[in-house]
Amino acid sequence: MRRIHRTRRDWAVDLGLFLFAACFAAVSSQSIPVAEDLGPGWRAADQVAGGLGCAAVLLRRRWPVQLAVVLLLAGSQAHYLAGPTMVAVFTVAAARPWKTTAWVAALAFAPLPVLLWQLPDMAEERAGSAVTYFALIAGAIGWGLFRRSRQQLIASLRERAELAEADAESRAERARREAREEIAREMHDVLGHRLTLLSVHAGALEFNSGAPRAEIERAAGVMRESAHLALHDLREVIGVLRTGSGAAPAEGERPQPELADLARLVAEARAAGGRIDLAGPPEEAAPPPLVGRTAYRIVQESLTNVRKHAPGAAVDVRVTGGPGEGLTVEVRNARPPGPDQAPAAAAAGATGEGGGQGLIGLAERARLAGGELTAAPADGGFRVNAWLPWQG
């Protein structure tokens, strides 16, 4: 047998309805019309049935439909069951489906047509009592339906609140994931640039051991500075990832690069032996920070790819545009020296082999900034072209 777990509130409600049924029977006992030919024994049995009916209200949670049917049938003979019957039909209407409620309501109002047919010939007191009984039953069913609709509304609102909370958590998790991806792209660009500079200078020292002391000291200084900056950037990203969020920068974080920093970037690449021609950026106005930083990273990653896949190739960097027309960034490297390097360099640049997902990351950066990026082999070398929006 299924056990019904009642909370303190449930017990309070059940006892309240029990007291309501008992008080209703006591208050209405003087107004219940009883035939004169019924003796005191019948009235006593009627009162006992009413008391049992009131006690049966405590079973309404376990057998609401059965209790309502028994009380409705018994109520046609026992006059003191009106109170328990109202509680029973209220419970069915509040806790059971519409179809079950309709069947119980049909049983409750089945005698009504007969009553209406006999109403003109009935005594006024008996007719008033019968009409009042059916009105009370109708009110109990209506109140139960209202309560069930309210409970369904509350459940629906609670479900929508839970869905909204889950959706907010999903958006927060998505934002955290996007922040981590942004950090990964940033570190790919920054560390790739620093490490390729280290590789170039280390290779130069390895194959030119007889270089002048001043040149060796300069190369060693660049290597030390690049290693220091790479470790600093790596320390920052590890600190951010440990906090579980990429939204807030770490204390003491260096400023993010801007478009005006391109000259310094190109100077570093030239110091590593790169042959780079820079045209731009426009000096009359500065683009928004996101656009400038995206353009800087595009040039940085492109120069890193040239050092990896086409060492020694001449590079042209063109940054043009202005407010209202957008910012165009073009990085083109010529055919690298050596007859066998161009195809390999072009293939590596197009597929991202050897360097991971650099070009894919650049395209994603441009898309997040509202622009677009294309990269493809061109004239034996490779060409990266990006357009970024620059509002007027």
Tab-separated table of N, CA and C in Angstrom, residues 258-388:
chain	number	residue	atom	x	y	z
A	258	GLU	N	48.205	47.840	-29.479
A	258	GLU	CA	47.318	48.608	-30.337
A	258	GLU	C	47.945	48.698	-31.718
A	259	LEU	N	47.198	49.324	-32.622
A	259	LEU	CA	47.684	49.440	-33.987
A	259	LEU	C	48.961	50.272	-34.054
A	260	ALA	N	49.106	51.230	-33.170
A	260	ALA	CA	50.302	52.072	-33.169
A	260	ALA	C	51.551	51.283	-32.789
A	261	ASP	N	51.391	50.103	-32.214
A	261	ASP	CA	52.545	49.299	-31.821
A	261	ASP	C	53.110	48.470	-32.968
A	262	LEU	N	52.528	48.589	-34.175
A	262	LEU	CA	53.016	47.804	-35.309
A	262	LEU	C	54.476	48.138	-35.623
A	263	ALA	N	54.831	49.421	-35.510
A	263	ALA	CA	56.216	49.802	-35.824
A	263	ALA	C	57.196	49.079	-34.916
A	264	ARG	N	56.863	48.980	-33.629
A	264	ARG	CA	57.744	48.259	-32.704
A	264	ARG	C	57.814	46.782	-33.054
A	265	LEU	N	56.664	46.175	-33.418
A	265	LEU	CA	56.645	44.765	-33.795
A	265	LEU	C	57.527	44.515	-35.014
A	266	VAL	N	57.402	45.380	-36.019
A	266	VAL	CA	58.204	45.212	-37.236
A	266	VAL	C	59.679	45.415	-36.935
A	267	ALA	N	59.976	46.357	-36.027
A	267	ALA	CA	61.373	46.582	-35.662
A	267	ALA	C	61.967	45.344	-35.005
A	268	GLU	N	61.224	44.679	-34.156
A	268	GLU	CA	61.700	43.448	-33.534
A	268	GLU	C	61.970	42.381	-34.591
A	269	ALA	N	61.050	42.259	-35.555
A	269	ALA	CA	61.229	41.259	-36.608
A	269	ALA	C	62.432	41.599	-37.486
A	270	ARG	N	62.626	42.878	-37.771
A	270	ARG	CA	63.797	43.266	-38.562
A	270	ARG	C	65.088	42.983	-37.809
A	271	ALA	N	65.072	43.197	-36.492
A	271	ALA	CA	66.260	42.917	-35.699
A	271	ALA	C	66.621	41.445	-35.736
A	272	ALA	N	65.622	40.581	-35.968
A	272	ALA	CA	65.870	39.146	-36.074
A	272	ALA	C	66.279	38.735	-37.480
A	273	GLY	N	66.482	39.716	-38.364
A	273	GLY	CA	66.938	39.413	-39.719
A	273	GLY	C	65.844	39.416	-40.764
A	274	GLY	N	64.629	39.780	-40.419
A	274	GLY	CA	63.545	39.784	-41.385
A	274	GLY	C	63.626	40.981	-42.320
A	275	ARG	N	63.242	40.766	-43.575
A	275	ARG	CA	63.179	41.837	-44.566
A	275	ARG	C	61.713	42.246	-44.711
A	276	ILE	N	61.339	43.301	-44.020
A	276	ILE	CA	59.923	43.668	-43.902
A	276	ILE	C	59.752	45.114	-44.328
A	277	ASP	N	58.776	45.336	-45.181
A	277	ASP	CA	58.415	46.682	-45.622
A	277	ASP	C	57.034	47.003	-45.042
A	278	LEU	N	56.938	48.051	-44.235
A	278	LEU	CA	55.688	48.423	-43.580
A	278	LEU	C	55.155	49.712	-44.174
A	279	ALA	N	53.911	49.680	-44.597
A	279	ALA	CA	53.208	50.865	-45.085
A	279	ALA	C	51.963	51.062	-44.224
A	280	GLY	N	51.884	52.225	-43.556
A	280	GLY	CA	50.802	52.450	-42.620
A	280	GLY	C	51.319	52.203	-41.210
A	281	PRO	N	50.465	52.188	-40.231
A	281	PRO	CA	49.015	52.424	-40.330
A	281	PRO	C	48.681	53.904	-40.463
A	282	PRO	N	47.409	54.239	-40.759
A	282	PRO	CA	47.021	55.649	-40.872
A	282	PRO	C	47.242	56.374	-39.554
A	283	GLU	N	47.741	57.586	-39.638
A	283	GLU	CA	48.081	58.343	-38.439
A	283	GLU	C	47.038	59.386	-38.066
A	284	GLU	N	46.064	59.651	-38.967
A	284	GLU	CA	45.131	60.721	-38.660
A	284	GLU	C	44.136	60.345	-37.570
A	285	ALA	N	43.907	59.078	-37.352
A	285	ALA	CA	42.956	58.653	-36.320
A	285	ALA	C	43.320	57.249	-35.870
A	286	ALA	N	42.952	56.940	-34.650
A	286	ALA	CA	43.205	55.607	-34.098
A	286	ALA	C	41.913	54.805	-34.138
A	287	PRO	N	41.957	53.549	-34.597
A	287	PRO	CA	40.748	52.732	-34.634
A	287	PRO	C	40.320	52.326	-33.235
A	288	PRO	N	39.130	51.764	-33.069
A	288	PRO	CA	38.715	51.254	-31.759
A	288	PRO	C	39.710	50.224	-31.234
A	289	PRO	N	39.816	50.087	-29.908
A	289	PRO	CA	40.818	49.165	-29.341
A	289	PRO	C	40.722	47.741	-29.878
A	290	LEU	N	39.493	47.203	-30.011
A	290	LEU	CA	39.357	45.832	-30.495
A	290	LEU	C	39.869	45.701	-31.917
A	291	VAL	N	39.557	46.669	-32.762
A	291	VAL	CA	40.006	46.615	-34.154
A	291	VAL	C	41.524	46.738	-34.220
A	292	GLY	N	42.084	47.708	-33.469
A	292	GLY	CA	43.534	47.865	-33.491
A	292	GLY	C	44.259	46.645	-32.969
A	293	ARG	N	43.766	46.067	-31.877
A	293	ARG	CA	44.409	44.878	-31.322
A	293	ARG	C	44.303	43.697	-32.284
A	294	THR	N	43.160	43.536	-32.947
A	294	THR	CA	42.994	42.446	-33.910
A	294	THR	C	43.943	42.608	-35.084
A	295	ALA	N	44.075	43.839	-35.601
A	295	ALA	CA	45.002	44.077	-36.708
A	295	ALA	C	46.436	43.770	-36.285
A	296	TYR	N	46.808	44.181	-35.083
A	296	TYR	CA	48.154	43.903	-34.575
A	296	TYR	C	48.407	42.396	-34.522
A	297	ARG	N	47.441	41.634	-33.983
A	297	ARG	CA	47.634	40.189	-33.867
A	297	ARG	C	47.708	39.523	-35.239
A	298	ILE	N	46.952	40.032	-36.215
A	298	ILE	CA	47.007	39.457	-37.562
A	298	ILE	C	48.403	39.626	-38.142
A	299	VAL	N	48.972	40.821	-38.025
A	299	VAL	CA	50.329	41.055	-38.533
A	299	VAL	C	51.329	40.211	-37.749
A	300	GLN	N	51.167	40.145	-36.444
A	300	GLN	CA	52.100	39.380	-35.619
A	300	GLN	C	52.120	37.914	-35.999
A	301	GLU	N	50.944	37.303	-36.133
A	301	GLU	CA	50.885	35.889	-36.481
A	301	GLU	C	51.384	35.647	-37.904
A	302	SER	N	51.102	36.585	-38.795
A	302	SER	CA	51.582	36.429	-40.172
A	302	SER	C	53.108	36.457	-40.224
A	303	LEU	N	53.741	37.379	-39.503
A	303	LEU	CA	55.198	37.420	-39.475
A	303	LEU	C	55.770	36.166	-38.833
A	304	THR	N	55.097	35.658	-37.808
A	304	THR	CA	55.542	34.412	-37.179
A	304	THR	C	55.499	33.261	-38.174
A	305	ASN	N	54.432	33.187	-38.970
A	305	ASN	CA	54.322	32.120	-39.969
A	305	ASN	C	55.393	32.249	-41.041
A	306	VAL	N	55.730	33.493	-41.421
A	306	VAL	CA	56.784	33.680	-42.415
A	306	VAL	C	58.109	33.165	-41.871
A	307	ARG	N	58.421	33.484	-40.617
A	307	ARG	CA	59.667	32.992	-40.035
A	307	ARG	C	59.699	31.474	-39.945
A	308	LYS	N	58.516	30.866	-39.705
A	308	LYS	CA	58.468	29.409	-39.580
A	308	LYS	C	58.570	28.721	-40.933
A	309	HIS	N	57.774	29.192	-41.905
A	309	HIS	CA	57.580	28.436	-43.135
A	309	HIS	C	58.297	29.021	-44.345
A	310	ALA	N	58.717	30.275	-44.269
A	310	ALA	CA	59.415	30.886	-45.403
A	310	ALA	C	60.537	31.778	-44.895
A	311	PRO	N	61.489	31.222	-44.182
A	311	PRO	CA	62.561	32.054	-43.618
A	311	PRO	C	63.363	32.740	-44.714
A	312	GLY	N	63.633	34.008	-44.477
A	312	GLY	CA	64.417	34.768	-45.439
A	312	GLY	C	63.583	35.453	-46.496
A	313	ALA	N	62.284	35.190	-46.559
A	313	ALA	CA	61.444	35.802	-47.589
A	313	ALA	C	61.153	37.252	-47.239
A	314	ALA	N	61.079	38.086	-48.281
A	314	ALA	CA	60.707	39.482	-48.088
A	314	ALA	C	59.209	39.573	-47.823
A	315	VAL	N	58.838	40.485	-46.913
A	315	VAL	CA	57.441	40.608	-46.499
A	315	VAL	C	56.982	42.042	-46.687
A	316	ASP	N	55.799	42.207	-47.257
A	316	ASP	CA	55.164	43.513	-47.385
A	316	ASP	C	53.962	43.561	-46.457
A	317	VAL	N	53.914	44.561	-45.597
A	317	VAL	CA	52.787	44.760	-44.686
A	317	VAL	C	52.122	46.075	-45.055
A	318	ARG	N	50.824	46.025	-45.373
A	318	ARG	CA	50.079	47.212	-45.767
A	318	ARG	C	48.855	47.330	-44.861
A	319	VAL	N	48.758	48.461	-44.183
A	319	VAL	CA	47.610	48.745	-43.318
A	319	VAL	C	47.009	50.058	-43.791
A	320	THR	N	45.804	49.989	-44.349
A	320	THR	CA	45.157	51.170	-44.909
A	320	THR	C	43.723	51.256	-44.408
A	321	GLY	N	43.095	52.402	-44.669
A	321	GLY	CA	41.702	52.596	-44.311
A	321	GLY	C	41.518	53.749	-43.362
A	322	GLY	N	40.318	53.892	-42.878
A	322	GLY	CA	40.005	54.975	-41.982
A	322	GLY	C	38.580	54.876	-41.492
A	323	PRO	N	38.138	55.829	-40.682
A	323	PRO	CA	36.768	55.804	-40.154
A	323	PRO	C	35.741	55.798	-41.273
A	324	GLY	N	34.763	54.914	-41.157
A	324	GLY	CA	33.693	54.823	-42.138
A	324	GLY	C	33.946	53.826	-43.234
A	325	GLU	N	35.201	53.580	-43.610
A	325	GLU	CA	35.495	52.645	-44.695
A	325	GLU	C	36.101	51.338	-44.189
A	326	GLY	N	36.523	51.299	-42.951
A	326	GLY	CA	37.088	50.088	-42.396
A	326	GLY	C	38.603	50.084	-42.488
A	327	LEU	N	39.185	49.083	-41.864
A	327	LEU	CA	40.641	48.940	-41.817
A	327	LEU	C	41.018	47.678	-42.595
A	328	THR	N	41.914	47.840	-43.555
A	328	THR	CA	42.380	46.716	-44.370
A	328	THR	C	43.809	46.382	-43.998
A	329	VAL	N	44.060	45.121	-43.718
A	329	VAL	CA	45.390	44.637	-43.357
A	329	VAL	C	45.793	43.576	-44.371
A	330	GLU	N	46.930	43.786	-45.003
A	330	GLU	CA	47.440	42.830	-45.991
A	330	GLU	C	48.892	42.520	-45.665
A	331	VAL	N	49.201	41.240	-45.559
A	331	VAL	CA	50.559	40.764	-45.328
A	331	VAL	C	50.873	39.773	-46.441
A	332	ARG	N	51.904	40.109	-47.231
A	332	ARG	CA	52.261	39.271	-48.377
A	332	ARG	C	53.759	38.983	-48.323
A	333	ASN	N	54.114	37.712	-48.429
A	333	ASN	CA	55.530	37.373	-48.518
A	333	ASN	C	55.848	36.871	-49.912
A	334	ALA	N	57.033	37.275	-50.395
A	334	ALA	CA	57.465	36.855	-51.724
A	334	ALA	C	57.992	35.429	-51.672
A	335	ARG	N	58.424	34.955	-52.846
A	335	ARG	CA	59.008	33.614	-52.910
A	335	ARG	C	60.281	33.590	-52.073
A	336	PRO	N	60.385	32.673	-51.126
A	336	PRO	CA	61.590	32.643	-50.289
A	336	PRO	C	62.793	32.185	-51.089
A	337	PRO	N	63.982	32.528	-50.642
A	337	PRO	CA	65.178	32.087	-51.357
A	337	PRO	C	65.300	30.570	-51.338
A	338	GLY	N	65.792	30.019	-52.418
A	338	GLY	CA	65.908	28.567	-52.527
A	338	GLY	C	64.807	28.023	-53.396
A	339	PRO	N	65.102	27.178	-54.344
A	339	PRO	CA	64.089	26.708	-55.304
A	339	PRO	C	63.079	25.764	-54.713
A	340	ASP	N	63.372	25.138	-53.579
A	340	ASP	CA	62.477	24.088	-53.074
A	340	ASP	C	61.660	24.535	-51.883
A	341	GLN	N	61.726	25.804	-51.503
A	341	GLN	CA	61.045	26.211	-50.282
A	341	GLN	C	59.666	26.785	-50.527
A	342	ALA	N	59.427	27.321	-51.694
A	342	ALA	CA	58.150	27.997	-51.922
A	342	ALA	C	56.956	27.058	-51.818
A	343	PRO	N	56.952	25.888	-52.515
A	343	PRO	CA	55.767	25.027	-52.379
A	343	PRO	C	55.519	24.588	-50.949
A	344	ALA	N	56.591	24.207	-50.259
A	344	ALA	CA	56.395	23.761	-48.873
A	344	ALA	C	55.882	24.883	-48.009
A	345	ALA	N	56.419	26.087	-48.207
A	345	ALA	CA	55.966	27.225	-47.411
A	345	ALA	C	54.513	27.540	-47.683
A	346	ALA	N	54.135	27.531	-48.956
A	346	ALA	CA	52.732	27.828	-49.288
A	346	ALA	C	51.801	26.794	-48.701
A	347	ALA	N	52.184	25.514	-48.821
A	347	ALA	CA	51.322	24.463	-48.286
A	347	ALA	C	51.201	24.559	-46.781
A	348	ALA	N	52.313	24.816	-46.114
A	348	ALA	CA	52.263	24.912	-44.652
A	348	ALA	C	51.422	26.090	-44.220
A	349	GLY	N	51.549	27.207	-44.903
A	349	GLY	CA	50.750	28.368	-44.529
A	349	GLY	C	49.281	28.153	-44.771
A	350	ALA	N	48.929	27.444	-45.850
A	350	ALA	CA	47.515	27.255	-46.176
A	350	ALA	C	46.845	26.267	-45.253
A	351	THR	N	47.589	25.247	-44.833
A	351	THR	CA	46.954	24.214	-44.013
A	351	THR	C	47.173	24.409	-42.541
A	352	GLY	N	48.124	25.276	-42.165
A	352	GLY	CA	48.396	25.466	-40.744
A	352	GLY	C	49.275	24.400	-40.168
A	353	GLU	N	49.954	23.570	-41.042
A	353	GLU	CA	50.807	22.515	-40.536
A	353	GLU	C	52.026	23.111	-39.856
A	354	GLY	N	52.490	22.421	-38.841
A	354	GLY	CA	53.694	22.830	-38.152
A	354	GLY	C	53.446	23.916	-37.138
A	355	GLY	N	52.412	24.710	-37.282
A	355	GLY	CA	52.165	25.802	-36.361
A	355	GLY	C	50.826	25.713	-35.696
A	356	GLY	N	50.106	24.612	-35.844
A	356	GLY	CA	48.807	24.477	-35.183
A	356	GLY	C	47.713	25.151	-35.973
A	357	GLN	N	46.895	25.911	-35.281
A	357	GLN	CA	45.691	26.483	-35.860
A	357	GLN	C	45.801	28.001	-35.966
A	358	GLY	N	46.962	28.496	-36.367
A	358	GLY	CA	47.181	29.936	-36.403
A	358	GLY	C	46.221	30.681	-37.296
A	359	LEU	N	46.102	30.234	-38.560
A	359	LEU	CA	45.227	30.934	-39.495
A	359	LEU	C	43.763	30.807	-39.092
A	360	ILE	N	43.399	29.652	-38.536
A	360	ILE	CA	42.019	29.492	-38.066
A	360	ILE	C	41.738	30.468	-36.938
A	361	GLY	N	42.718	30.618	-36.032
A	361	GLY	CA	42.557	31.580	-34.950
A	361	GLY	C	42.452	33.009	-35.455
A	362	LEU	N	43.229	33.355	-36.493
A	362	LEU	CA	43.137	34.699	-37.060
A	362	LEU	C	41.769	34.953	-37.677
A	363	ALA	N	41.264	33.970	-38.404
A	363	ALA	CA	39.935	34.131	-39.000
A	363	ALA	C	38.863	34.301	-37.925
A	364	GLU	N	39.014	33.577	-36.809
A	364	GLU	CA	38.047	33.711	-35.723
A	364	GLU	C	38.159	35.078	-35.065
A	365	ARG	N	39.387	35.573	-34.912
A	365	ARG	CA	39.566	36.917	-34.368
A	365	ARG	C	38.867	37.954	-35.234
A	366	ALA	N	39.100	37.863	-36.535
A	366	ALA	CA	38.474	38.833	-37.445
A	366	ALA	C	36.957	38.745	-37.386
A	367	ARG	N	36.433	37.534	-37.304
A	367	ARG	CA	34.975	37.380	-37.246
A	367	ARG	C	34.413	37.984	-35.974
A	368	LEU	N	35.078	37.769	-34.831
A	368	LEU	CA	34.603	38.335	-33.571
A	368	LEU	C	34.643	39.856	-33.589
A	369	ALA	N	35.559	40.425	-34.362
A	369	ALA	CA	35.631	41.882	-34.476
A	369	ALA	C	34.661	42.431	-35.509
A	370	GLY	N	33.906	41.548	-36.183
A	370	GLY	CA	32.940	41.982	-37.180
A	370	GLY	C	33.481	42.034	-38.586
A	371	GLY	N	34.703	41.534	-38.821
A	371	GLY	CA	35.296	41.583	-40.151
A	371	GLY	C	35.442	40.204	-40.755
A	372	GLU	N	36.388	40.102	-41.693
A	372	GLU	CA	36.630	38.828	-42.366
A	372	GLU	C	38.095	38.746	-42.754
A	373	LEU	N	38.573	37.523	-42.941
A	373	LEU	CA	39.977	37.293	-43.257
A	373	LEU	C	40.076	36.173	-44.272
A	374	THR	N	40.970	36.355	-45.248
A	374	THR	CA	41.267	35.317	-46.229
A	374	THR	C	42.770	35.102	-46.260
A	375	ALA	N	43.171	33.868	-46.536
A	375	ALA	CA	44.589	33.517	-46.604
A	375	ALA	C	44.757	32.459	-47.685
A	376	ALA	N	45.713	32.688	-48.587
A	376	ALA	CA	45.904	31.762	-49.696
A	376	ALA	C	47.262	32.005	-50.324
A	377	PRO	N	47.820	30.985	-51.024
A	377	PRO	CA	49.069	31.195	-51.768
A	377	PRO	C	48.879	32.243	-52.857
A	378	ALA	N	49.942	32.999	-53.126
A	378	ALA	CA	49.875	34.058	-54.145
A	378	ALA	C	51.272	34.304	-54.687
A	379	ASP	N	51.435	34.133	-56.017
A	379	ASP	CA	52.699	34.440	-56.711
A	379	ASP	C	53.880	33.731	-56.079
A	380	GLY	N	53.712	32.469	-55.763
A	380	GLY	CA	54.796	31.696	-55.194
A	380	GLY	C	54.998	31.908	-53.723
A	381	GLY	N	54.347	32.880	-53.132
A	381	GLY	CA	54.450	33.121	-51.704
A	381	GLY	C	53.108	32.894	-51.026
A	382	PHE	N	52.784	33.778	-50.110
A	382	PHE	CA	51.524	33.625	-49.373
A	382	PHE	C	50.982	35.007	-49.061
A	383	ARG	N	49.650	35.106	-49.018
A	383	ARG	CA	49.002	36.398	-48.803
A	383	ARG	C	47.884	36.242	-47.780
A	384	VAL	N	47.911	37.120	-46.776
A	384	VAL	CA	46.850	37.194	-45.772
A	384	VAL	C	46.202	38.566	-45.905
A	385	ASN	N	44.898	38.572	-46.098
A	385	ASN	CA	44.176	39.832	-46.270
A	385	ASN	C	42.979	39.839	-45.323
A	386	ALA	N	42.842	40.927	-44.587
A	386	ALA	CA	41.745	41.051	-43.608
A	386	ALA	C	41.121	42.424	-43.727
A	387	TRP	N	39.818	42.441	-43.519
A	387	TRP	CA	39.086	43.719	-43.446
A	387	TRP	C	38.359	43.763	-42.109
A	388	LEU	N	38.512	44.872	-41.393
A	388	LEU	CA	37.895	45.054	-40.085
A	388	LEU	C	37.053	46.319	-40.095
